[in-house]
Coordinates of C-alpha atoms in Angstrom, one line a residue:
Chain A
M1251 CA -34.3 -3.1 32.3
I1252 CA -32.4 0.0 31.4
D1253 CA -31.6 2.8 33.8
R1254 CA -31.1 6.5 33.5
E1255 CA -27.3 6.1 33.1
Q1256 CA -27.9 4.0 29.9
V1257 CA -30.3 6.5 28.5
R1258 CA -27.8 9.2 29.0
K1259 CA -25.2 7.2 27.2
V1260 CA -27.4 6.4 24.3
A1261 CA -28.4 10.1 24.0
H1262 CA -24.7 11.0 24.0
L1263 CA -23.9 8.5 21.3
A1264 CA -26.8 9.8 19.2
R1265 CA -25.6 13.4 19.9
L1266 CA -28.9 14.3 21.5
D1267 CA -29.1 16.9 24.2
I1268 CA -31.9 15.9 26.6
T1269 CA -33.2 17.4 29.8
A1270 CA -33.5 15.7 33.2
E1271 CA -37.3 15.3 32.7
E1272 CA -36.7 13.8 29.3
E1273 CA -34.2 11.4 30.8
E1274 CA -36.9 10.2 33.2
Q1275 CA -39.5 10.1 30.5
F1276 CA -37.4 8.1 28.1
T1277 CA -36.3 5.7 30.7
T1278 CA -39.9 4.9 31.5
Q1279 CA -40.8 4.8 27.8
L1280 CA -37.9 2.7 26.7
N1281 CA -38.5 0.2 29.5
S1282 CA -42.1 -0.2 28.5
I1283 CA -41.0 -0.9 24.9
L1284 CA -38.5 -3.4 26.1
D1285 CA -41.2 -5.0 28.4
Y1286 CA -43.5 -5.3 25.4
F1287 CA -40.8 -7.1 23.3
E1288 CA -40.0 -9.3 26.3
Q1289 CA -43.1 -11.3 25.4
L1290 CA -41.0 -12.9 22.7
S1291 CA -38.9 -14.6 25.3
E1292 CA -41.9 -16.8 26.1
L1293 CA -41.1 -18.7 22.9
D1294 CA -38.5 -21.5 23.0
T1295 CA -35.9 -20.5 20.4
D1296 CA -33.1 -22.8 21.5
N1297 CA -33.2 -24.7 18.2
V1298 CA -33.8 -21.8 15.9
Q1299 CA -31.0 -20.0 14.0
P1300 CA -30.9 -16.3 14.5
T1301 CA -32.6 -14.5 11.7
T1302 CA -31.1 -11.3 10.2
R1303 CA -33.3 -11.0 7.1
A1304 CA -36.7 -11.9 6.0
I1305 CA -35.7 -13.2 2.6
E1306 CA -33.4 -16.1 2.1
T1307 CA -31.1 -15.0 -0.6
S1308 CA -27.4 -14.4 -1.1
N1309 CA -24.8 -13.1 -3.5
I1310 CA -26.7 -10.3 -5.1
T1311 CA -24.2 -8.2 -7.0
R1312 CA -24.2 -5.8 -10.0
P1313 CA -21.6 -5.3 -12.8
D1314 CA -19.0 -2.6 -12.3
R1315 CA -20.5 -0.3 -14.9
L1316 CA -20.8 3.4 -14.8
E1317 CA -24.4 4.8 -14.7
P1318 CA -24.2 8.1 -13.0
F1319 CA -27.2 9.7 -11.4
P1320 CA -28.2 12.6 -13.7
N1321 CA -29.5 15.3 -11.3
K1322 CA -26.7 15.9 -9.0
K1323 CA -27.5 19.6 -8.6
D1324 CA -30.9 18.6 -7.2
L1325 CA -29.3 16.5 -4.6
I1326 CA -27.2 19.4 -3.3
Q1327 CA -30.2 21.8 -3.6
S1328 CA -32.4 19.6 -1.4
A1329 CA -29.9 19.7 1.4
P1330 CA -30.7 22.1 4.4
E1331 CA -27.7 24.3 3.5
P1332 CA -26.4 24.0 0.0
D1333 CA -23.2 26.1 -0.6
G1334 CA -22.3 26.2 -4.3
E1335 CA -21.1 22.7 -5.2
Y1336 CA -20.8 21.8 -1.5
F1337 CA -23.0 20.7 1.4
R1338 CA -22.6 23.2 4.2
V1339 CA -22.7 21.9 7.8
P1340 CA -22.5 23.7 11.2
K1341 CA -19.2 24.1 13.0
I1342 CA -17.8 20.7 14.1
M1343 CA -17.1 20.8 17.9
A1344 CA -14.6 17.9 18.1
S1345 CA -12.7 15.8 15.7
D1346 CA -14.3 12.3 15.8
E1347 CA -13.2 10.8 12.5
S1348 CA -12.5 7.2 12.5
Chain B
M504 CA 27.9 -3.2 51.3
P505 CA 26.8 -1.1 48.3
K506 CA 24.0 -2.5 46.3
A507 CA 24.6 -3.2 42.6
A508 CA 22.9 -0.8 40.4
P509 CA 19.7 -2.3 39.0
A510 CA 20.0 -3.6 35.5
K511 CA 18.5 -1.2 33.0
T512 CA 15.0 -2.5 31.9
E513 CA 14.8 -3.5 28.3
Y514 CA 11.6 -2.8 26.5
E515 CA 10.0 -4.1 23.4
A516 CA 7.3 -2.5 21.3
V517 CA 4.1 -4.4 20.2
I518 CA 2.8 -3.0 17.0
G519 CA -0.2 -3.7 14.8
L520 CA -1.2 -2.0 11.5
E521 CA -4.6 -1.2 10.2
T522 CA -4.4 -0.5 6.5
H523 CA -7.1 1.0 4.3
C524 CA -6.7 0.3 0.6
Q525 CA -8.9 2.0 -2.0
L526 CA -9.9 -0.3 -4.8
N527 CA -9.5 0.9 -8.4
T528 CA -13.0 -0.2 -9.6
E529 CA -14.8 1.9 -12.1
T530 CA -17.8 2.5 -9.8
K531 CA -18.4 2.8 -6.1
I532 CA -19.0 -0.2 -3.8
F533 CA -22.8 0.1 -3.7
S534 CA -23.8 2.7 -6.4
R535 CA -23.0 3.3 -10.1
E536 CA -21.1 6.5 -9.5
S537 CA -17.5 7.0 -10.6
T538 CA -14.7 6.4 -8.1
K539 CA -12.5 9.1 -9.8
F540 CA -10.6 11.3 -7.4
D541 CA -11.9 14.8 -8.5
A542 CA -11.1 17.4 -5.9
D543 CA -11.8 20.3 -8.4
N544 CA -15.4 19.2 -8.9
P545 CA -16.8 18.5 -5.5
N546 CA -19.9 16.4 -5.3
S547 CA -19.7 15.5 -9.0
N548 CA -19.8 11.7 -8.3
I549 CA -22.8 11.5 -5.9
S550 CA -26.1 9.7 -6.0
P551 CA -29.0 9.1 -3.7
I552 CA -27.4 5.8 -2.7
C553 CA -24.0 7.2 -1.6
L554 CA -25.8 10.1 0.2
G555 CA -28.0 7.7 2.0
Y556 CA -31.4 8.9 0.9
P557 CA -34.3 7.1 2.4
G558 CA -35.7 4.2 0.4
V559 CA -32.6 3.6 -1.8
L560 CA -31.2 0.1 -2.3
P561 CA -27.4 -0.4 -2.2
V562 CA -26.2 -3.3 -4.4
L563 CA -22.7 -4.7 -4.1
N564 CA -20.3 -4.2 -7.0
E565 CA -19.2 -7.6 -8.2
K566 CA -15.6 -6.4 -8.8
V567 CA -15.3 -5.3 -5.2
L568 CA -16.1 -8.9 -4.1
E569 CA -13.7 -10.4 -6.6
Y570 CA -10.9 -8.0 -5.6
A571 CA -11.5 -8.6 -1.9
V572 CA -11.3 -12.4 -2.4
K573 CA -8.2 -12.2 -4.5
A574 CA -6.6 -10.0 -1.9
C575 CA -7.6 -12.6 0.8
L576 CA -6.0 -15.4 -1.2
A577 CA -2.8 -13.3 -1.8
I578 CA -2.3 -12.7 1.9
N579 CA -3.1 -16.3 2.9
C580 CA -6.5 -15.5 4.5
Q581 CA -9.2 -18.1 4.8
V582 CA -12.1 -16.9 2.6
A583 CA -15.3 -17.0 4.6
P584 CA -17.9 -19.5 3.3
Y585 CA -20.5 -17.1 4.6
S586 CA -19.9 -13.4 5.1
K587 CA -22.1 -10.3 5.6
F588 CA -22.2 -6.6 5.8
D589 CA -23.0 -4.6 9.0
R590 CA -23.8 -1.0 9.8
K591 CA -21.2 0.8 12.0
Q592 CA -22.9 3.8 13.6
Y593 CA -21.1 7.0 14.3
F594 CA -21.9 10.6 13.8
Y595 CA -19.7 12.8 11.8
P596 CA -20.6 15.0 8.8
D597 CA -18.4 13.1 6.4
L598 CA -20.7 10.1 6.8
P599 CA -24.0 11.0 5.2
K600 CA -26.0 8.0 6.5
N601 CA -24.7 8.3 10.1
Y602 CA -23.5 4.8 9.6
Q603 CA -20.8 3.2 7.5
I604 CA -21.5 0.0 5.7
S605 CA -18.7 -2.3 6.8
Q606 CA -18.2 -5.9 8.0
F607 CA -18.1 -6.8 11.7
D608 CA -18.2 -10.3 12.9
L609 CA -18.1 -12.2 9.6
P610 CA -15.5 -10.5 7.4
I611 CA -14.7 -11.9 4.0
G612 CA -11.2 -13.1 5.1
E613 CA -9.5 -14.1 8.4
H614 CA -6.3 -15.8 9.7
G615 CA -3.8 -14.8 7.0
W616 CA -0.2 -13.8 7.0
L617 CA 2.5 -12.3 4.8
E618 CA 6.2 -12.6 4.8
I619 CA 8.5 -9.6 5.0
E620 CA 12.2 -9.3 4.4
I621 CA 14.3 -7.0 6.6
A622 CA 17.6 -6.2 4.9
D623 CA 20.0 -3.9 6.8
K624 CA 22.8 -4.0 4.3
Q625 CA 23.1 -4.8 0.6
N626 CA 25.3 -7.9 0.9
V627 CA 23.7 -9.4 4.0
E628 CA 21.1 -12.1 3.6
P629 CA 17.8 -10.5 4.7
V630 CA 15.9 -11.7 7.7
K631 CA 12.5 -13.1 6.9
K632 CA 9.5 -12.7 9.2
K633 CA 5.9 -13.8 9.0
I634 CA 3.4 -11.1 10.1
G635 CA 0.0 -12.5 10.9
I636 CA -3.2 -10.9 9.5
T637 CA -6.2 -10.9 11.7
R638 CA -8.8 -10.0 9.1
L639 CA -9.6 -8.4 5.8
H640 CA -13.0 -6.8 5.2
M641 CA -14.8 -4.7 2.7
E642 CA -16.3 -1.3 3.5
E643 CA -17.2 2.1 2.0
D644 CA -15.0 5.2 2.3
A645 CA -16.4 8.5 3.8
G646 CA -16.5 11.9 2.3
K647 CA -14.1 14.8 2.7
L648 CA -14.5 17.9 4.8
N649 CA -13.1 21.4 4.2
H650 CA -13.3 23.3 7.5
G651 CA -14.5 26.8 7.1
G652 CA -12.9 26.7 3.7
S653 CA -9.6 25.6 5.2
D654 CA -8.1 22.3 6.3
R655 CA -8.1 23.2 10.0
L656 CA -10.8 22.4 12.4
D657 CA -9.8 24.9 15.1
G658 CA -11.5 28.2 14.7
S659 CA -13.6 27.3 11.6
T660 CA -17.2 28.4 11.9
Y661 CA -18.6 25.9 9.4
S662 CA -17.5 23.0 7.2
L663 CA -18.1 22.1 3.6
V664 CA -18.6 18.5 2.6
D665 CA -17.6 16.8 -0.6
F666 CA -19.1 13.3 -0.9
N667 CA -17.1 12.3 -4.0
R668 CA -15.1 9.8 -1.9
A669 CA -18.2 8.6 0.0
G670 CA -18.9 5.0 -1.1
V671 CA -15.5 4.4 -2.8
P672 CA -14.7 0.8 -2.0
L673 CA -12.0 0.0 0.6
L674 CA -10.3 -3.1 1.9
E675 CA -9.4 -2.8 5.5
I676 CA -6.6 -5.2 6.5
V677 CA -5.8 -5.6 10.2
S678 CA -2.5 -7.2 11.2
E679 CA -1.8 -9.2 14.3
P680 CA 0.4 -7.4 16.9
D681 CA 3.4 -9.2 15.5
I682 CA 5.4 -6.2 14.5
R683 CA 8.3 -5.0 16.7
T684 CA 10.0 -2.1 15.0
G685 CA 9.3 0.9 12.7
K686 CA 11.3 -0.8 10.0
E687 CA 9.2 -4.0 10.2
A688 CA 6.1 -1.9 10.0
A689 CA 7.3 0.0 6.9
E690 CA 8.3 -3.3 5.2
Y691 CA 4.9 -4.8 6.0
A692 CA 3.1 -1.8 4.5
Q693 CA 5.3 -1.9 1.5
E694 CA 4.7 -5.6 0.9
L695 CA 1.0 -5.1 1.2
R696 CA 1.2 -2.3 -1.4
R697 CA 3.3 -4.5 -3.7
I698 CA 0.7 -7.3 -3.4
M699 CA -2.2 -4.9 -4.2
L700 CA -0.2 -3.5 -7.2
Y701 CA 0.6 -7.0 -8.4
L702 CA -3.1 -7.9 -8.2
G703 CA -3.9 -4.7 -10.1
I704 CA -6.7 -3.9 -7.6
S705 CA -5.4 -0.6 -6.2
D706 CA -3.2 2.4 -7.0
G707 CA -1.5 2.2 -3.6
K708 CA -0.6 5.9 -3.5
M709 CA 0.0 7.0 0.1
Q710 CA 0.4 10.6 -0.9
E711 CA -3.1 10.7 -2.4
G712 CA -4.6 8.6 0.3
S713 CA -5.5 5.5 -1.7
L714 CA -3.3 3.6 0.8
R715 CA -3.7 4.7 4.4
C716 CA -2.0 3.1 7.5
D717 CA -3.0 3.5 11.1
V718 CA -0.6 2.1 13.7
N719 CA -1.5 0.7 17.1
I720 CA 1.5 0.6 19.4
S721 CA 2.4 -0.1 23.0
V722 CA 5.6 -0.9 24.8
R723 CA 6.4 -3.4 27.6
P724 CA 9.4 -4.7 29.4
V725 CA 10.9 -7.7 27.6
G726 CA 9.5 -10.9 29.1
Q727 CA 6.2 -9.4 30.2
K728 CA 3.2 -11.1 28.8
E729 CA 0.6 -8.4 29.2
F730 CA 0.5 -5.6 26.7
G731 CA 1.1 -2.0 27.7
T732 CA -1.4 0.8 27.1
K733 CA -2.1 1.0 23.4
V734 CA -1.8 4.3 21.5
E735 CA -3.0 4.8 18.0
I736 CA -1.0 6.9 15.5
K737 CA -2.4 8.3 12.3
N738 CA -1.5 10.8 9.6
M739 CA 1.6 9.1 8.1
N740 CA 1.6 9.6 4.3
S741 CA 4.8 7.7 3.4
F742 CA 6.5 4.5 4.4
S743 CA 9.4 6.5 5.9
A744 CA 6.9 8.5 8.0
I745 CA 5.4 5.2 9.3
Q746 CA 8.9 4.1 10.4
K747 CA 9.8 7.5 11.9
A748 CA 6.5 7.9 13.7
I749 CA 6.8 4.5 15.3
D750 CA 10.4 4.9 16.3
Y751 CA 9.6 8.3 17.9
E752 CA 6.5 6.8 19.7
I753 CA 8.6 3.9 21.1
E754 CA 11.1 6.4 22.6
R755 CA 8.3 8.6 23.9
Q756 CA 6.5 5.7 25.6
I757 CA 9.7 4.2 27.1
E758 CA 10.6 7.6 28.5
A759 CA 7.2 8.1 30.0
I760 CA 7.4 4.7 31.7
E761 CA 10.9 5.4 33.0
N762 CA 9.8 8.7 34.4
G763 CA 6.8 7.1 36.1
E764 CA 4.3 9.1 33.9
P765 CA 1.1 7.5 32.7
I766 CA 0.5 6.5 29.1
Y767 CA -3.0 7.4 28.0
Q768 CA -5.1 5.3 25.5
E769 CA -5.4 8.0 22.8
T770 CA -5.0 8.8 19.2
R771 CA -1.9 10.8 18.2
L772 CA -1.2 12.5 14.9
W773 CA 2.2 12.3 13.2
Q774 CA 3.5 15.8 12.5
E775 CA 5.8 15.8 9.5
G776 CA 7.1 19.2 10.3
S777 CA 8.3 18.6 13.9
Q778 CA 8.8 14.9 13.4
R779 CA 6.8 14.2 16.5
T780 CA 3.5 12.6 17.4
K781 CA 0.9 14.9 19.0
S782 CA -2.1 14.0 21.1
M783 CA -5.4 14.4 19.2
R784 CA -8.1 13.0 21.5
M785 CA -8.6 10.6 24.3
K786 CA -10.5 7.4 23.4
E787 CA -13.7 7.1 25.5
G788 CA -13.3 3.6 26.6
S789 CA -13.9 1.1 23.9
S790 CA -15.9 2.6 21.0
D791 CA -19.6 1.9 20.8
Y792 CA -20.4 1.6 17.2
R793 CA -23.6 -0.5 17.8
Y794 CA -23.0 -2.8 14.8
F795 CA -25.9 -4.6 13.4
P796 CA -26.4 -6.6 10.2
E797 CA -27.1 -4.5 7.1
P798 CA -30.6 -5.4 6.1
D799 CA -30.4 -4.1 2.6
L800 CA -27.5 -6.3 1.5
P801 CA -27.9 -10.0 1.4
P802 CA -25.1 -12.2 2.7
I803 CA -22.2 -13.4 0.5
E804 CA -21.5 -17.1 0.0
V805 CA -18.4 -17.6 -2.2
A806 CA -18.9 -20.8 -4.1
K807 CA -16.0 -23.3 -4.3
E808 CA -15.8 -23.1 -8.1
Q809 CA -15.8 -19.3 -8.0
L810 CA -13.0 -19.3 -5.4
E811 CA -11.0 -21.8 -7.5
G812 CA -11.6 -19.6 -10.6
W813 CA -10.3 -16.5 -8.9
K814 CA -7.4 -18.4 -7.4
A815 CA -6.4 -19.5 -10.9
E816 CA -6.3 -15.8 -12.0
L817 CA -3.8 -14.7 -9.4
P818 CA -0.4 -13.6 -10.8
E819 CA 2.8 -14.9 -9.3
L820 CA 3.2 -12.8 -6.2
P821 CA 6.3 -10.9 -5.0
V822 CA 7.3 -13.4 -2.4
A823 CA 7.2 -16.3 -4.9
K824 CA 9.1 -14.3 -7.4
R825 CA 11.8 -13.4 -4.9
K826 CA 12.3 -17.0 -4.0
R827 CA 12.3 -18.2 -7.6
Y828 CA 14.7 -15.5 -8.9
Q829 CA 17.3 -16.5 -6.2
E830 CA 16.9 -20.2 -6.8
E831 CA 16.4 -20.3 -10.5
F832 CA 18.7 -17.5 -11.6
G833 CA 21.2 -17.4 -8.7
L834 CA 20.5 -13.7 -8.2
S835 CA 21.3 -12.1 -4.9
A836 CA 18.5 -11.2 -2.4
Y837 CA 19.3 -7.5 -3.0
D838 CA 19.0 -7.7 -6.8
T839 CA 15.9 -9.8 -6.5
R840 CA 14.2 -7.3 -4.2
I841 CA 14.8 -4.5 -6.7
L842 CA 13.6 -6.5 -9.7
T843 CA 10.4 -7.7 -8.0
D844 CA 9.5 -4.4 -6.3
D845 CA 7.5 -3.5 -9.4
R846 CA 5.6 -6.1 -11.3
S847 CA 6.2 -4.6 -14.7
L848 CA 10.0 -4.5 -14.1
A849 CA 9.8 -8.2 -13.0
E850 CA 7.9 -9.1 -16.1
Y851 CA 10.3 -7.1 -18.3
F852 CA 13.1 -9.1 -16.8
E853 CA 11.4 -12.4 -17.4
V854 CA 10.7 -11.6 -21.1
A855 CA 14.4 -10.7 -21.5
I856 CA 15.4 -14.0 -19.9
S857 CA 13.1 -16.1 -22.0
A858 CA 14.6 -14.3 -25.1
G859 CA 17.9 -15.8 -24.1
G860 CA 19.5 -13.0 -22.0
D861 CA 21.9 -14.0 -19.3
A862 CA 20.1 -13.4 -16.0
K863 CA 22.9 -11.7 -14.1
Q864 CA 23.8 -9.4 -17.1
V865 CA 20.2 -8.5 -17.7
T866 CA 19.8 -7.7 -14.0
N867 CA 22.9 -5.5 -14.0
W868 CA 21.6 -3.4 -16.9
L869 CA 18.1 -3.2 -15.4
I870 CA 19.2 -2.1 -11.9
G871 CA 22.2 -0.1 -13.1
D872 CA 22.1 2.0 -16.3
I873 CA 18.5 1.5 -17.1
A874 CA 17.3 2.2 -13.6
A875 CA 19.4 5.4 -13.6
Y876 CA 17.9 6.5 -16.9
L877 CA 14.4 5.9 -15.6
K878 CA 15.0 7.8 -12.5
N879 CA 16.6 10.8 -14.3
N880 CA 13.8 11.0 -16.7
N881 CA 11.0 10.2 -14.3
Q882 CA 9.9 7.3 -16.3
T883 CA 8.9 3.7 -15.7
I884 CA 10.0 0.6 -17.5
S885 CA 6.8 0.6 -19.6
D886 CA 7.8 4.1 -21.0
I887 CA 11.0 3.1 -22.7
A888 CA 11.3 2.1 -26.4
L889 CA 13.9 -0.6 -25.6
K890 CA 12.1 -3.9 -25.7
P891 CA 13.1 -6.7 -23.3
E892 CA 14.0 -8.9 -26.3
I893 CA 16.5 -6.3 -27.5
L894 CA 18.1 -6.0 -24.0
A895 CA 18.7 -9.7 -24.3
E896 CA 20.1 -9.2 -27.7
L897 CA 22.4 -6.4 -26.4
V898 CA 23.7 -8.6 -23.6
G899 CA 24.2 -11.4 -26.2
L900 CA 26.3 -9.1 -28.4
I901 CA 28.6 -8.3 -25.5
D902 CA 28.7 -12.0 -24.5
K903 CA 29.7 -13.1 -28.0
G904 CA 32.4 -10.3 -28.2
T905 CA 30.6 -8.5 -31.0
I906 CA 30.7 -5.3 -29.0
S907 CA 32.4 -4.2 -25.8
G908 CA 30.5 -3.3 -22.7
K909 CA 31.6 0.3 -23.3
I910 CA 30.1 0.4 -26.7
A911 CA 26.9 -1.1 -25.3
K912 CA 26.7 1.7 -22.8
E913 CA 27.2 4.2 -25.6
I914 CA 24.4 3.0 -27.7
L915 CA 22.0 2.5 -24.8
P916 CA 20.5 6.0 -24.9
D917 CA 19.6 5.5 -28.5
L918 CA 18.0 2.2 -27.8
L919 CA 16.1 3.5 -24.8
T920 CA 14.6 6.4 -26.7
K921 CA 14.3 5.1 -30.3
G922 CA 14.0 1.4 -29.9
G923 CA 14.9 -0.9 -32.8
S924 CA 17.4 -3.8 -32.9
A925 CA 20.7 -3.5 -31.1
K926 CA 22.4 -5.6 -33.7
A927 CA 21.2 -3.5 -36.6
L928 CA 22.2 -0.3 -34.8
V929 CA 25.7 -1.7 -34.1
E930 CA 26.1 -2.7 -37.7
K931 CA 24.8 0.6 -39.0
K932 CA 27.1 2.6 -36.9
G933 CA 30.1 0.3 -37.6
L934 CA 30.6 -0.4 -33.9
I935 CA 31.4 -4.0 -34.2
Q936 CA 34.3 -4.9 -32.0
I937 CA 37.7 -5.5 -33.5
S938 CA 38.6 -9.0 -32.3
D939 CA 40.7 -10.0 -35.3
T940 CA 44.3 -10.5 -34.1
V941 CA 45.8 -9.5 -37.4
E942 CA 43.8 -6.3 -37.7
L943 CA 44.4 -5.4 -34.1
E944 CA 48.2 -6.1 -34.3
K945 CA 48.4 -3.7 -37.2
I946 CA 46.7 -1.0 -35.2
I947 CA 48.9 -1.6 -32.2
D948 CA 52.0 -1.5 -34.4
E949 CA 50.9 1.9 -35.7
V950 CA 50.2 3.2 -32.2
I951 CA 53.6 2.1 -30.9
A952 CA 55.4 3.5 -33.9
A953 CA 53.7 6.9 -33.4
H954 CA 54.9 7.1 -29.7
P955 CA 58.6 6.2 -29.6
D956 CA 59.3 8.3 -26.5
E957 CA 56.6 6.6 -24.4
L958 CA 57.8 3.2 -25.7
A959 CA 61.3 4.0 -24.5
K960 CA 60.1 5.1 -21.1
F961 CA 58.0 1.9 -20.8
R962 CA 60.9 -0.3 -21.6
A963 CA 63.0 1.6 -19.1
G964 CA 60.6 0.5 -16.4
K965 CA 57.7 2.9 -16.4
T966 CA 55.1 0.1 -16.8
K967 CA 52.2 2.3 -15.9
L968 CA 52.4 3.6 -19.4
R969 CA 50.6 0.5 -20.6
G970 CA 47.4 2.2 -19.8
F971 CA 48.3 5.0 -22.1
F972 CA 48.9 2.7 -25.0
V973 CA 45.5 0.9 -24.4
G974 CA 43.9 4.4 -24.4
Q975 CA 45.6 5.2 -27.7
V976 CA 44.4 2.0 -29.3
M977 CA 40.8 2.7 -28.1
K978 CA 41.0 6.2 -29.4
K979 CA 42.2 5.1 -32.8
T980 CA 39.4 2.4 -33.0
G981 CA 36.7 4.6 -31.6
G982 CA 36.4 2.2 -28.6
R983 CA 35.9 -0.8 -30.9
A984 CA 39.0 -2.7 -30.0
D985 CA 38.4 -5.9 -28.0
P986 CA 39.8 -4.8 -24.6
K987 CA 41.0 -8.2 -23.5
L988 CA 42.7 -9.0 -26.7
T989 CA 44.2 -5.5 -26.9
N990 CA 45.7 -5.9 -23.5
Q991 CA 47.1 -9.3 -24.4
L992 CA 48.6 -8.2 -27.7
L993 CA 49.9 -4.9 -26.4
G994 CA 51.7 -6.8 -23.6
K995 CA 53.7 -8.8 -26.1
K996 CA 54.4 -5.9 -28.4
L997 CA 55.6 -3.5 -25.7
Q998 CA 58.0 -6.1 -24.3
G999 CA 59.5 -6.0 -27.8

């Protein structure tokens, strides 16, 4: 079960500004999603290794060879706010670099 | 009865370093874009992968894995038999995907250590200390922000993002809290840099940000087991700044404790101008990065043969060289440290030794006249025309008495800039030392005959004039007279 406090925390981490009604709504919705997944606990997984990927493969690497993407201008142009050679973003409220 | 004043509490600092080291691969960690530092052409090395477009598939650069494993081996880490990448979530515009691909619970290396040497004075045997290394992991770098066209965040109305750096491969190396002083921290960081340069996997330039160190520091009364409140300091761009920032921070924290003020768990920035640390932000409890396994990158299982292969490719590392130079060549710890600080200098030294040069003499030239020349001309050992074999030859010429040390110093600039054989140069310029007794006696006789007044004064007891006569002999021979023999012969002749 998750409560409103946890919903508020997740919203903060995701930088989402939500209203009190939305808090209530998301708490209910998230709980029903969790309830649905709870069905999985009916299975006995004591002897099953946790799975992180569907395909069993490892050590996929590529050679360290330059093959630049040709249309860099397009990448900047498809951004919401291109600014010359830069991507422009709104004012940053607080320094949060790690 | 008056109470005795309470003994002054003694404190110790507990310090750990988190080092980010950019790898000098050709391409980024997960995409085929160049890693070149190109501030003049923002967003010139970008691709859908490093911008995090939907549907793209990152693939690990094999060199990044190789370099990471070699770095693990060099700092005595256990290389994980099974390792994986994870997504670290945080929101900041320098991070295009809103998560950084990093490693969380299964880093490529753990449980390592490196040895540092703390030398206070030139002639004192340095103190050695092992600093534990918690972990080493691979991750991608973030982009760079220009705030409102300036560097400052305050007051800017927008920011411009340059993603050239996004996706540049990094090694993050986290030390155990084994460090106690600013000096130890600076030494640790320098040794790490030296190792990376020996391995040839990073530029290690702190000024340009290819080597970055963050410091975690707390103080506690000596004897106390629990750690004090931990403060993080950032923004040091030189080894001396690391040392100064830590020393300042230790003082600040002790003073706060003594005054009964709280120490906040926060990040502080080192201000080079005021030589202080300044509070940047409070940490909101422990960070919540909601790590989860990166589904796009399969795990890494380094095979035993592969590991052995990489191990075999490792060069002799600084710590081994320091030990060997002292044991094998009888060099002092001080000389050894200078020679091994730079791999190319150490290798130059080794070639000169195997060409027959005397270790102590070669060292004296390298850390004396040659080092001074390099410094004055802003050059490195690889820039000079003087080959190590020729330095050995030069040392041999002095040793055999073919030339004096003074003549050697005189021809050094020529050898440094033009190269060629020392022996040939000495012969061509007619600089061979006069060590023939008969020839020298003749010159000395002439000098004495030319200065009857000085001779009379000498014989009357003004023995200091001996130096004058040596000088005259040297002048007459253009410095070629064997100094030892000259002194000996002069002694006899002057006595009459």
